[in-house]
Coordinates of C-alpha atoms in Angstrom, one line a residue:
M1 CA 0.0 0.0 0.0
T2 CA 1.4 3.3 -1.1
T3 CA 0.7 6.7 0.7
N4 CA 0.7 10.0 -1.1
R5 CA 2.5 12.6 0.9
T6 CA 2.5 16.2 0.1
A7 CA 5.9 17.6 0.8
T8 CA 5.9 20.8 2.9
R9 CA 8.3 23.1 1.3
A10 CA 9.8 25.8 3.4
P11 CA 9.0 29.3 2.1
R12 CA 11.7 31.0 0.2
P13 CA 13.4 33.8 2.1
A14 CA 12.0 37.2 1.2
G15 CA 15.2 39.1 2.2
Q16 CA 13.8 40.5 5.5
W17 CA 16.9 41.4 7.5
K18 CA 15.3 40.7 10.9
V19 CA 13.8 37.4 9.7
D20 CA 16.1 36.0 7.0
G21 CA 19.4 37.6 7.8
T22 CA 21.3 40.1 5.7
A23 CA 22.8 37.9 3.1
P24 CA 22.1 39.5 -0.3
L25 CA 19.5 37.5 -2.4
N26 CA 20.1 39.4 -5.7
A27 CA 22.7 41.3 -7.5
N28 CA 21.2 44.7 -6.6
E29 CA 21.4 43.9 -2.9
A30 CA 24.9 42.5 -3.3
W31 CA 26.4 45.7 -4.7
K32 CA 24.5 47.9 -2.2
Q33 CA 26.1 45.9 0.7
A34 CA 29.6 45.8 -0.9
D35 CA 29.8 49.5 -1.4
G36 CA 26.9 51.7 -0.4
G37 CA 25.4 54.3 -2.7
L38 CA 26.7 57.3 -0.7
S39 CA 30.3 56.2 -1.4
V40 CA 30.1 57.1 -5.1
R41 CA 30.3 60.8 -4.5
E42 CA 34.1 60.7 -3.9
R43 CA 34.6 58.8 -7.2
I44 CA 32.5 61.3 -9.1
E45 CA 34.5 64.2 -7.7
Q46 CA 37.9 62.6 -8.0
V47 CA 37.7 60.2 -11.0
Y48 CA 34.6 60.4 -13.2
S49 CA 34.4 64.2 -13.5
R50 CA 38.1 64.1 -14.5
D51 CA 38.1 61.1 -16.8
G52 CA 34.7 61.4 -18.3
F53 CA 31.6 59.3 -18.9
D54 CA 33.5 56.3 -20.3
S55 CA 35.3 55.8 -17.0
I56 CA 32.2 55.2 -15.0
T57 CA 31.7 51.6 -13.8
D58 CA 28.4 49.8 -14.5
D59 CA 27.4 49.5 -10.8
D60 CA 28.0 53.1 -10.2
L61 CA 26.3 54.3 -13.4
H62 CA 23.2 52.2 -13.1
G63 CA 23.1 52.1 -9.3
R64 CA 25.0 54.3 -7.0
F65 CA 24.6 57.5 -9.0
R66 CA 21.0 57.6 -8.1
W67 CA 21.9 58.1 -4.4
W68 CA 23.1 61.6 -5.5
G69 CA 20.2 62.4 -7.8
L70 CA 21.7 61.3 -11.1
Y71 CA 20.1 59.1 -13.8
T72 CA 21.3 58.8 -17.4
Q73 CA 18.7 60.2 -19.6
R74 CA 17.2 58.6 -22.7
K75 CA 19.1 58.8 -26.0
P76 CA 17.1 60.9 -28.5
G77 CA 15.4 59.1 -31.4
I78 CA 14.6 55.7 -29.8
D79 CA 10.9 55.1 -30.2
G80 CA 8.7 53.7 -27.4
G81 CA 8.3 50.3 -29.1
R82 CA 12.0 49.6 -28.3
T83 CA 11.9 50.6 -24.6
A84 CA 11.4 47.0 -23.4
Q85 CA 13.6 45.5 -26.1
L86 CA 16.9 47.3 -25.4
E87 CA 19.3 47.1 -22.5
P88 CA 19.9 50.2 -20.3
H89 CA 23.2 50.9 -22.0
E90 CA 21.5 50.9 -25.4
L91 CA 18.8 53.3 -24.3
E92 CA 20.9 55.8 -22.3
D93 CA 22.6 58.9 -23.4
R94 CA 25.9 60.3 -22.1
Y95 CA 24.0 63.0 -20.3
F96 CA 22.2 62.9 -16.9
M97 CA 19.0 64.0 -15.4
L98 CA 19.8 65.8 -12.1
R99 CA 17.2 66.0 -9.4
V100 CA 17.5 68.8 -6.9
R101 CA 16.1 67.8 -3.6
I102 CA 13.7 70.4 -2.2
D103 CA 12.2 69.2 1.0
G104 CA 8.9 70.8 1.8
G105 CA 9.1 72.5 -1.6
A106 CA 10.6 75.5 0.1
L107 CA 13.1 77.8 -1.7
T108 CA 14.5 81.2 -1.2
T109 CA 14.9 83.4 -4.2
E110 CA 18.6 83.1 -3.8
Q111 CA 18.3 79.3 -4.0
L112 CA 15.9 79.6 -7.0
R113 CA 18.4 81.8 -8.8
V114 CA 21.2 79.3 -8.3
V115 CA 19.1 76.5 -9.7
A116 CA 18.2 78.7 -12.6
E117 CA 21.9 79.6 -13.3
I118 CA 22.8 75.8 -13.2
S119 CA 20.0 75.1 -15.7
T120 CA 21.2 77.7 -18.2
E121 CA 24.9 77.1 -17.8
F122 CA 25.0 73.3 -17.5
G123 CA 21.5 72.0 -18.5
R124 CA 20.6 73.6 -21.8
D125 CA 18.0 75.8 -20.0
T126 CA 15.9 72.8 -19.0
A127 CA 13.9 72.6 -15.8
D128 CA 10.8 70.7 -14.7
I129 CA 8.8 71.1 -11.4
T130 CA 8.0 67.5 -10.4
D131 CA 5.0 66.2 -8.5
R132 CA 7.4 65.5 -5.7
Q133 CA 8.3 69.2 -5.2
N134 CA 11.7 68.7 -6.8
I135 CA 13.3 70.4 -9.7
Q136 CA 14.7 68.2 -12.5
L137 CA 17.4 69.4 -14.9
H138 CA 18.6 67.6 -18.0
W139 CA 21.7 67.4 -20.3
V140 CA 24.0 67.5 -17.3
E141 CA 27.5 66.1 -18.0
V142 CA 29.4 64.2 -15.3
E143 CA 32.4 66.6 -15.7
D144 CA 30.2 69.5 -14.4
V145 CA 28.6 67.6 -11.4
P146 CA 31.2 68.7 -8.7
E147 CA 30.8 72.3 -9.6
I148 CA 27.0 72.0 -9.6
W149 CA 27.1 70.4 -6.1
R150 CA 29.4 73.2 -4.9
R151 CA 26.9 75.9 -6.1
L152 CA 23.9 74.1 -4.7
E153 CA 25.4 73.4 -1.3
A154 CA 26.7 77.0 -1.0
V155 CA 23.0 78.1 -0.7
G156 CA 21.8 75.1 1.4
L157 CA 20.5 72.8 -1.4
Q158 CA 21.5 69.3 -2.1
T159 CA 20.9 66.3 -4.4
T160 CA 21.7 63.8 -1.6
E161 CA 19.3 60.8 -1.8
A162 CA 17.1 62.5 -4.4
C163 CA 16.9 59.1 -6.0
G164 CA 17.8 55.5 -5.0
D165 CA 16.8 53.0 -2.3
V166 CA 16.7 55.7 0.4
P167 CA 14.3 58.2 2.0
R168 CA 13.4 60.5 -0.8
V169 CA 12.4 64.2 -0.6
V170 CA 9.9 65.0 2.2
L171 CA 6.7 66.4 0.8
G172 CA 5.5 69.3 2.8
S173 CA 2.6 71.8 2.7
P174 CA 3.5 74.5 0.2
V175 CA 1.9 77.1 2.5
A176 CA 3.6 76.0 5.7
G177 CA 4.0 78.9 8.1
V178 CA 2.0 81.4 6.0
A179 CA -1.6 80.1 5.5
K180 CA -4.3 81.8 7.6
D181 CA -6.1 78.5 8.1
E182 CA -3.1 76.4 8.9
L183 CA -3.4 74.1 11.9
I184 CA 0.3 73.9 12.5
D185 CA 3.6 74.8 10.7
P186 CA 5.3 71.4 9.9
S187 CA 8.5 73.1 8.7
P188 CA 10.5 72.5 12.0
M189 CA 9.6 68.8 11.8
I190 CA 10.7 68.5 8.1
E191 CA 13.9 70.3 8.9
E192 CA 14.6 67.9 11.8
I193 CA 14.0 64.8 9.8
T194 CA 16.3 66.0 7.0
R195 CA 19.0 67.2 9.4
R196 CA 19.1 64.0 11.4
Y197 CA 18.5 61.3 8.8
I198 CA 19.2 62.3 5.2
G199 CA 22.6 61.1 4.0
I200 CA 23.4 58.8 7.0
P201 CA 24.7 55.3 6.2
E202 CA 22.2 53.6 8.6
L203 CA 19.3 54.6 6.3
A204 CA 21.0 54.5 3.0
N205 CA 20.3 50.9 2.1
L206 CA 16.5 50.4 2.1
P207 CA 14.7 47.7 0.1
R208 CA 13.6 50.4 -2.3
K209 CA 12.6 54.0 -2.3
F210 CA 10.8 55.5 0.7
K211 CA 8.4 58.5 0.3
T212 CA 7.3 60.9 3.0
A213 CA 4.5 63.5 3.2
L214 CA 3.8 66.0 6.1
T215 CA 1.2 68.7 6.2
G216 CA -0.3 71.0 8.8
H217 CA -2.9 72.5 6.4
P218 CA -6.6 71.4 6.4
S219 CA -6.6 70.9 2.6
Q220 CA -4.3 67.9 3.0
D221 CA -2.2 69.2 0.3
V222 CA 0.6 66.5 0.1
V223 CA -1.2 63.5 -1.5
H224 CA -0.7 61.7 1.8
E225 CA -2.6 58.5 0.7
I226 CA 0.1 57.5 -1.8
N227 CA 3.2 57.9 0.4
D228 CA 5.1 55.3 2.5
V229 CA 4.5 57.4 5.6
A230 CA 2.4 60.5 6.0
F231 CA 1.5 62.8 8.8
V232 CA -1.8 64.7 8.4
A233 CA -2.6 67.5 10.9
L234 CA -5.8 67.5 12.9
K235 CA -7.1 68.7 16.3
H236 CA -7.5 65.9 18.7
P237 CA -10.5 66.5 21.0
E238 CA -8.4 66.0 24.2
L239 CA -4.7 66.3 23.1
G240 CA -4.8 69.3 20.8
I241 CA -3.0 69.7 17.5
G242 CA -1.1 66.8 16.2
F243 CA -1.0 64.3 13.3
D244 CA -2.9 61.3 12.0
L245 CA -0.3 58.7 11.0
W246 CA -0.7 56.9 7.6
V247 CA 1.6 54.2 6.2
G248 CA 2.0 52.0 3.2
G249 CA 0.8 54.0 0.2
G250 CA 2.2 53.8 -3.3
L251 CA 1.1 53.5 -6.9
S252 CA 3.2 52.1 -9.8
A253 CA 2.1 48.9 -11.4
N254 CA 0.6 47.5 -8.2
P255 CA -1.2 50.5 -6.6
R256 CA -2.2 50.5 -3.0
L257 CA -3.6 53.4 -0.9
G258 CA -2.0 54.0 2.5
E259 CA -3.8 53.1 5.7
R260 CA -4.3 54.9 9.0
L261 CA -2.8 53.3 12.0
G262 CA -5.3 55.0 14.2
A263 CA -2.4 56.7 16.1
F264 CA -2.2 60.3 17.1
V265 CA 1.4 61.7 16.8
R266 CA 2.3 64.8 18.8
P267 CA 4.5 67.3 16.9
D268 CA 7.5 66.6 19.1
Q269 CA 7.1 62.8 18.3
V270 CA 7.1 63.2 14.5
P271 CA 10.9 62.7 13.8
D272 CA 11.1 59.7 16.0
V273 CA 7.9 58.1 14.6
W274 CA 9.2 58.8 11.1
H275 CA 12.5 57.1 12.0
G276 CA 10.7 54.1 13.4
V277 CA 8.6 53.6 10.3
V278 CA 11.8 53.8 8.0
Q279 CA 13.6 51.3 10.3
I280 CA 10.7 48.9 10.0
F281 CA 11.0 49.1 6.2
R282 CA 14.8 48.6 6.4
D283 CA 14.6 45.6 8.7
Y284 CA 11.4 43.9 7.6
G285 CA 10.9 45.0 4.0
Y286 CA 11.1 42.4 1.2
R287 CA 14.4 42.6 -0.6
R288 CA 14.5 39.4 -2.7
L289 CA 12.2 40.7 -5.5
R290 CA 12.4 44.3 -6.5
N291 CA 8.8 44.3 -7.6
K292 CA 7.7 43.4 -4.0
A293 CA 10.2 45.7 -2.2
R294 CA 8.0 48.6 -1.3
L295 CA 6.5 49.1 2.2
K296 CA 2.9 48.7 0.8
F297 CA 3.5 44.9 0.4
L298 CA 4.6 44.5 4.0
L299 CA 1.6 46.5 5.2
A300 CA -0.7 44.3 3.1
D301 CA 0.7 41.2 4.8
W302 CA 0.9 42.6 8.3
G303 CA -2.2 44.9 8.5
P304 CA -2.3 48.2 10.4
A305 CA -2.7 46.7 13.8
R306 CA 0.5 44.6 13.7
F307 CA 2.4 47.4 12.0
R308 CA 1.5 49.7 14.8
E309 CA 2.4 47.1 17.5
V310 CA 5.8 46.6 15.9
L311 CA 6.4 50.3 15.6
E312 CA 5.5 50.9 19.3
T313 CA 7.2 47.9 20.9
E314 CA 10.3 47.4 18.8
Y315 CA 11.2 50.9 17.6
L316 CA 9.6 53.6 19.8
G317 CA 9.5 51.8 23.2
H318 CA 6.2 53.4 24.0
A319 CA 2.6 53.4 22.9
L320 CA 1.2 56.2 20.8
A321 CA -2.2 57.8 21.7
D322 CA -5.2 56.7 19.7
G323 CA -6.6 59.4 17.5
P324 CA -9.5 60.1 15.0
P325 CA -9.1 60.7 11.3
A326 CA -8.5 64.2 10.0
P327 CA -11.7 65.9 8.7
R328 CA -12.4 66.0 5.0
P329 CA -10.8 69.0 3.2
V330 CA -12.9 72.0 2.7
V331 CA -10.6 74.0 0.4
P332 CA -8.6 72.9 -2.7
G333 CA -5.0 71.8 -2.0
D334 CA -3.3 73.0 -5.1
H335 CA -3.1 76.6 -3.8
V336 CA -3.5 78.1 -7.2
G337 CA -4.6 81.8 -7.3
V338 CA -4.3 84.7 -4.9
H339 CA -4.6 84.0 -1.2
E340 CA -4.2 86.2 1.9
Q341 CA -1.5 85.0 4.4
A342 CA -1.8 85.1 8.2
D343 CA 0.3 88.3 8.3
G344 CA -1.9 90.2 5.8
R345 CA 0.4 89.8 2.8
F346 CA -0.5 87.4 -0.1
Y347 CA 0.8 84.3 -1.7
I348 CA 0.2 83.7 -5.3
G349 CA 0.0 80.2 -6.8
A350 CA 0.6 79.9 -10.6
A351 CA 0.4 77.0 -13.0
P352 CA 3.0 76.4 -15.8
Y353 CA 2.1 73.8 -18.4
V354 CA 2.5 70.4 -16.6
G355 CA 5.5 71.5 -14.6
R356 CA 7.6 72.5 -17.6
V357 CA 9.6 75.6 -16.9
S358 CA 13.2 76.6 -17.7
G359 CA 16.2 78.2 -16.0
T360 CA 15.2 81.5 -17.8
I361 CA 11.7 81.3 -16.3
L362 CA 13.0 80.5 -12.8
Q363 CA 15.4 83.4 -13.0
G364 CA 12.5 85.6 -14.0
V365 CA 10.4 84.4 -11.0
A366 CA 13.3 85.2 -8.6
D367 CA 13.7 88.6 -10.0
L368 CA 9.9 89.3 -10.0
A369 CA 9.5 88.2 -6.4
E370 CA 12.5 90.3 -5.2
R371 CA 11.3 93.4 -7.0
H372 CA 8.1 93.2 -4.9
G373 CA 9.8 92.5 -1.6
S374 CA 9.6 88.7 -1.5
S375 CA 12.4 86.3 -0.9
R376 CA 10.4 83.0 -0.7
V377 CA 9.0 80.6 -3.3
R378 CA 7.4 77.2 -2.9
L379 CA 6.8 74.3 -5.2
T380 CA 3.8 72.0 -4.9
P381 CA 3.0 68.3 -5.4
H382 CA 0.8 69.4 -8.3
Q383 CA 3.6 70.8 -10.4
K384 CA 2.7 74.4 -9.4
L385 CA 4.8 77.3 -8.1
L386 CA 3.9 79.8 -5.3
V387 CA 5.4 83.2 -4.6
L388 CA 5.0 84.2 -1.0
D389 CA 4.9 87.5 1.0
I390 CA 3.5 89.8 -1.7
P391 CA 2.1 93.2 -0.4
A392 CA -1.5 93.8 -1.3
D393 CA -0.7 96.7 -3.6
A394 CA 1.8 94.5 -5.6
V395 CA -0.5 91.5 -6.2
D396 CA -1.8 92.6 -9.6
D397 CA 1.7 93.4 -10.8
V398 CA 3.0 90.0 -9.7
V399 CA 0.1 88.2 -11.3
T400 CA 0.8 90.0 -14.6
G401 CA 4.6 89.3 -14.3
L402 CA 4.0 85.6 -13.7
R403 CA 1.8 85.5 -16.8
V404 CA 4.5 87.1 -18.9
L405 CA 6.8 84.3 -17.7
G406 CA 4.3 81.6 -18.8
L407 CA 2.9 81.0 -15.3
E408 CA -0.8 81.5 -14.9
A409 CA -2.4 82.4 -11.5
D410 CA -5.9 82.3 -13.0
P411 CA -5.6 79.2 -15.3
S412 CA -8.4 77.3 -17.1
P413 CA -9.7 74.2 -15.3
W414 CA -7.6 72.1 -17.7
R415 CA -4.3 73.9 -17.2
R416 CA -4.9 73.9 -13.5
S417 CA -5.6 70.3 -13.1
T418 CA -3.3 68.6 -15.7
I419 CA 0.0 67.1 -14.7
A420 CA 2.5 64.9 -16.7
C421 CA 5.6 62.9 -16.0
T422 CA 8.9 63.3 -17.8
G423 CA 8.0 61.0 -20.7
I424 CA 10.0 59.6 -23.6
E425 CA 11.8 62.9 -24.1
Y426 CA 14.2 62.0 -21.4
C427 CA 13.1 58.9 -19.5
K428 CA 14.5 55.5 -20.3
L429 CA 11.4 53.7 -19.1
A430 CA 8.9 55.7 -21.1
I431 CA 6.9 54.4 -24.0
V432 CA 5.2 57.7 -25.2
E433 CA 5.8 61.4 -25.1
T434 CA 3.9 63.2 -22.3
K435 CA 4.8 66.9 -21.8
E436 CA 4.1 68.2 -25.3
T437 CA 1.1 65.9 -25.6
A438 CA -0.4 67.2 -22.4
T439 CA 0.3 70.8 -23.3
R440 CA -1.3 70.4 -26.7
T441 CA -4.3 68.7 -25.1
V442 CA -4.8 71.5 -22.5
D443 CA -4.8 74.1 -25.3
E444 CA -7.3 72.1 -27.3
L445 CA -9.6 71.5 -24.4
E446 CA -9.6 75.2 -23.5
R447 CA -10.7 76.0 -27.0
R448 CA -13.2 73.2 -27.4
L449 CA -14.8 73.2 -24.0
G450 CA -14.8 76.9 -23.3
D451 CA -18.6 76.9 -23.5
L452 CA -18.9 74.8 -20.4
G453 CA -18.6 77.8 -18.1
R454 CA -19.7 75.8 -15.0
L455 CA -17.1 73.1 -15.5
R456 CA -15.2 72.4 -12.3
P457 CA -11.6 71.2 -12.5
I458 CA -11.2 67.7 -13.8
T459 CA -7.8 66.2 -13.1
L460 CA -6.0 64.9 -16.2
H461 CA -2.8 62.9 -15.5
V462 CA -0.6 61.9 -18.3
N463 CA 2.1 59.2 -17.8
G464 CA 4.6 57.7 -20.2
C465 CA 4.7 54.2 -18.9
P466 CA 3.0 51.9 -16.3
N467 CA 5.0 53.2 -13.4
S468 CA 2.6 56.0 -12.5
C469 CA 4.9 58.9 -11.7
A470 CA 2.0 61.1 -12.7
R471 CA -0.4 59.2 -10.4
V472 CA -2.8 58.0 -13.1
Q473 CA -4.8 55.8 -10.8
T474 CA -5.9 58.7 -8.7
A475 CA -7.0 61.1 -11.4
D476 CA -10.4 61.8 -12.8
I477 CA -8.9 60.9 -16.1
G478 CA -5.6 59.0 -15.8
L479 CA -3.6 58.1 -18.9
K480 CA -1.0 55.3 -18.8
G481 CA 1.3 55.4 -21.8
Q482 CA 1.5 52.4 -24.1
L483 CA 1.5 51.5 -27.8
V484 CA -2.1 51.1 -29.1
T485 CA -3.5 50.0 -32.4
D486 CA -5.0 52.9 -34.4
E487 CA -7.9 52.7 -36.8
D488 CA -5.6 51.6 -39.6
G489 CA -4.2 48.7 -37.6
N490 CA -0.9 50.4 -37.0
Q491 CA 1.0 50.6 -33.6
S492 CA 0.8 54.2 -32.4
P493 CA 1.7 56.0 -29.1
G494 CA -1.3 56.1 -26.9
F495 CA -2.8 55.4 -23.5
Q496 CA -4.8 53.1 -21.4
V497 CA -7.5 55.1 -19.7
H498 CA -8.3 55.1 -15.9
L499 CA -11.4 57.0 -14.9
G500 CA -12.9 58.2 -11.6
G501 CA -9.9 58.1 -9.3
G502 CA -8.9 60.7 -6.8
L503 CA -7.4 61.5 -3.4
A504 CA -9.1 63.2 -0.4
S505 CA -10.4 66.6 -1.5
T506 CA -13.3 68.9 -1.3
E507 CA -15.2 66.6 -3.6
R508 CA -14.5 63.3 -2.0
G509 CA -14.0 62.2 1.6
E510 CA -11.9 59.2 0.8
A511 CA -9.3 58.3 -1.8
G512 CA -10.1 55.8 -4.4
M513 CA -8.6 54.2 -7.5
G514 CA -9.9 54.8 -11.0
R515 CA -11.7 52.2 -13.0
T516 CA -10.6 50.8 -16.3
V517 CA -13.0 49.9 -19.2
R518 CA -12.2 46.8 -21.1
G519 CA -10.5 47.7 -24.4
L520 CA -10.6 51.4 -23.7
K521 CA -7.4 52.9 -25.2
V522 CA -6.8 56.2 -27.0
T523 CA -4.0 57.3 -29.3
A524 CA -2.0 60.4 -28.4
D525 CA -3.3 62.1 -31.5
G526 CA -6.9 61.3 -30.5
L527 CA -6.6 62.3 -26.9
S528 CA -8.3 65.7 -27.2
D529 CA -11.2 64.1 -29.1
Y530 CA -11.7 61.5 -26.4
V531 CA -11.6 63.8 -23.4
E532 CA -14.0 66.3 -25.1
R533 CA -16.4 63.4 -25.8
V534 CA -16.4 62.0 -22.3
V535 CA -16.6 65.3 -20.6
R536 CA -19.6 66.4 -22.7
R537 CA -21.3 63.1 -21.9
Y538 CA -20.6 63.8 -18.2
E539 CA -22.1 67.3 -18.5
A540 CA -25.2 65.8 -20.1
D541 CA -25.7 62.8 -17.8
A542 CA -24.4 63.9 -14.4
E543 CA -26.8 64.6 -11.5
A544 CA -26.8 68.0 -9.9
D545 CA -23.4 68.9 -8.4
E546 CA -22.1 65.3 -9.1
P547 CA -18.3 65.3 -9.4
F548 CA -16.8 63.7 -12.5
A549 CA -15.2 60.9 -10.5
A550 CA -18.5 59.9 -9.0
W551 CA -20.2 59.9 -12.4
A552 CA -17.3 58.0 -14.0
Q553 CA -17.5 55.3 -11.3
R554 CA -21.2 54.7 -11.9
A555 CA -21.6 55.4 -15.6
D556 CA -22.2 52.6 -18.2
E557 CA -19.1 51.5 -20.1
E558 CA -20.5 52.8 -23.3
A559 CA -20.8 56.3 -21.8
L560 CA -17.0 56.3 -21.1
R561 CA -15.8 55.3 -24.6

């Protein structure tokens, strides 16, 4: 008589340092342990800037350079159909994208002027405001990097850990310390986190990137639901002003919204709690597979209760108070337009086209602000720019001056609510062009839909690949770049469409992902036609005051095509 036995196979190690040990389980983990990303700065300064691009080793070029904000940019002329077919060295140019880290989006006009000068002198006058409050420059050569660092650091800026498997830039409220309705100024907490923890070896080898958001404004203006850790200000009924703690958000190809831990964090506790969450990611995050190496996967397995328990017992050494959720936002969080500050002066929020500016434009903003007594500028997670501290009698002049520079403080709903990632122009991962496509679409929609005078802003997010740097799953209309088949049967740049997503806002109490409709794809050339069609259908079918996202989630599929 034979007996069938099912062998119990031990689970493969996931690379959790506190569970499986620290032995590297893939090549990426091996080189990070052998020589950490921070170490490459000395080689850039002493060797690569002297001997040129061809002297750079592969591990440094495709790995450690990221720890200092450097990626090779895409070689011009390679179409999107070849993105997945070519190796990195075949896609890349001999020039770099350089990301300037701007924690909290806060810049002095002196700092802005230095960034502008670097752009015009070393980056062919390129500059993009990202949806992570950074500024990205392009066409940078390795020979110039040490001088660029010298100039940035002379005014208190850095590129340290702007990319890589590290704590990335800390998103902060763009109106921190100035807004009349602010609950608390988070700037001291952001400064303490960056001072204590950015650029230290202990946190310079995480499983993958780690994103942070921190706001003291009731508009919840830092897209907190899609960050690895976020602190959202609220007034506790017994404990006063503090923060609601969120963890485990992230988009990309496997999107997941963050979750509340139900914990109330006092302002003085924020840096230590942040440090605890990062250490959990470092020690328990999954390292074996890169596509599972984000904090959201650990939270999905553990759940909020266990995550909070580990945070309190293993990393903080004390319990956090329980707390309620922050109230729903009652004002928009993009800060576009003219707004009175707490001190009686004004801040002015202006929209470029999808974050695309230039060194020349940034220089002009610095000059304009200083002519009217301002020395402070802020960037937003919505690819917008704010000028602070403008006297009442100078507001009109600044609004006009910004418009001359191509920055609109009274934009159309489309210009206000459209963002786009870098796209195929510079990004090696991209499949389609984004910035010019989005700009052209904005102009077309302004012309075509100008008769819809009551149209509230509809967010339009344009992304060049599935990685969702432009947050396509959380837009009213999210567009994920891919090749699509046009009416003639030819492969053409286009987009998969996501509809009805969004983050917490004046129109929705909770974040939600957009829906996809089977087979719904649009070509880049047909994008304006599609958006006009679906928006006019919304205007015809929507119930009174029904937001686009709510309509798109309930509408029949035919109405969305």
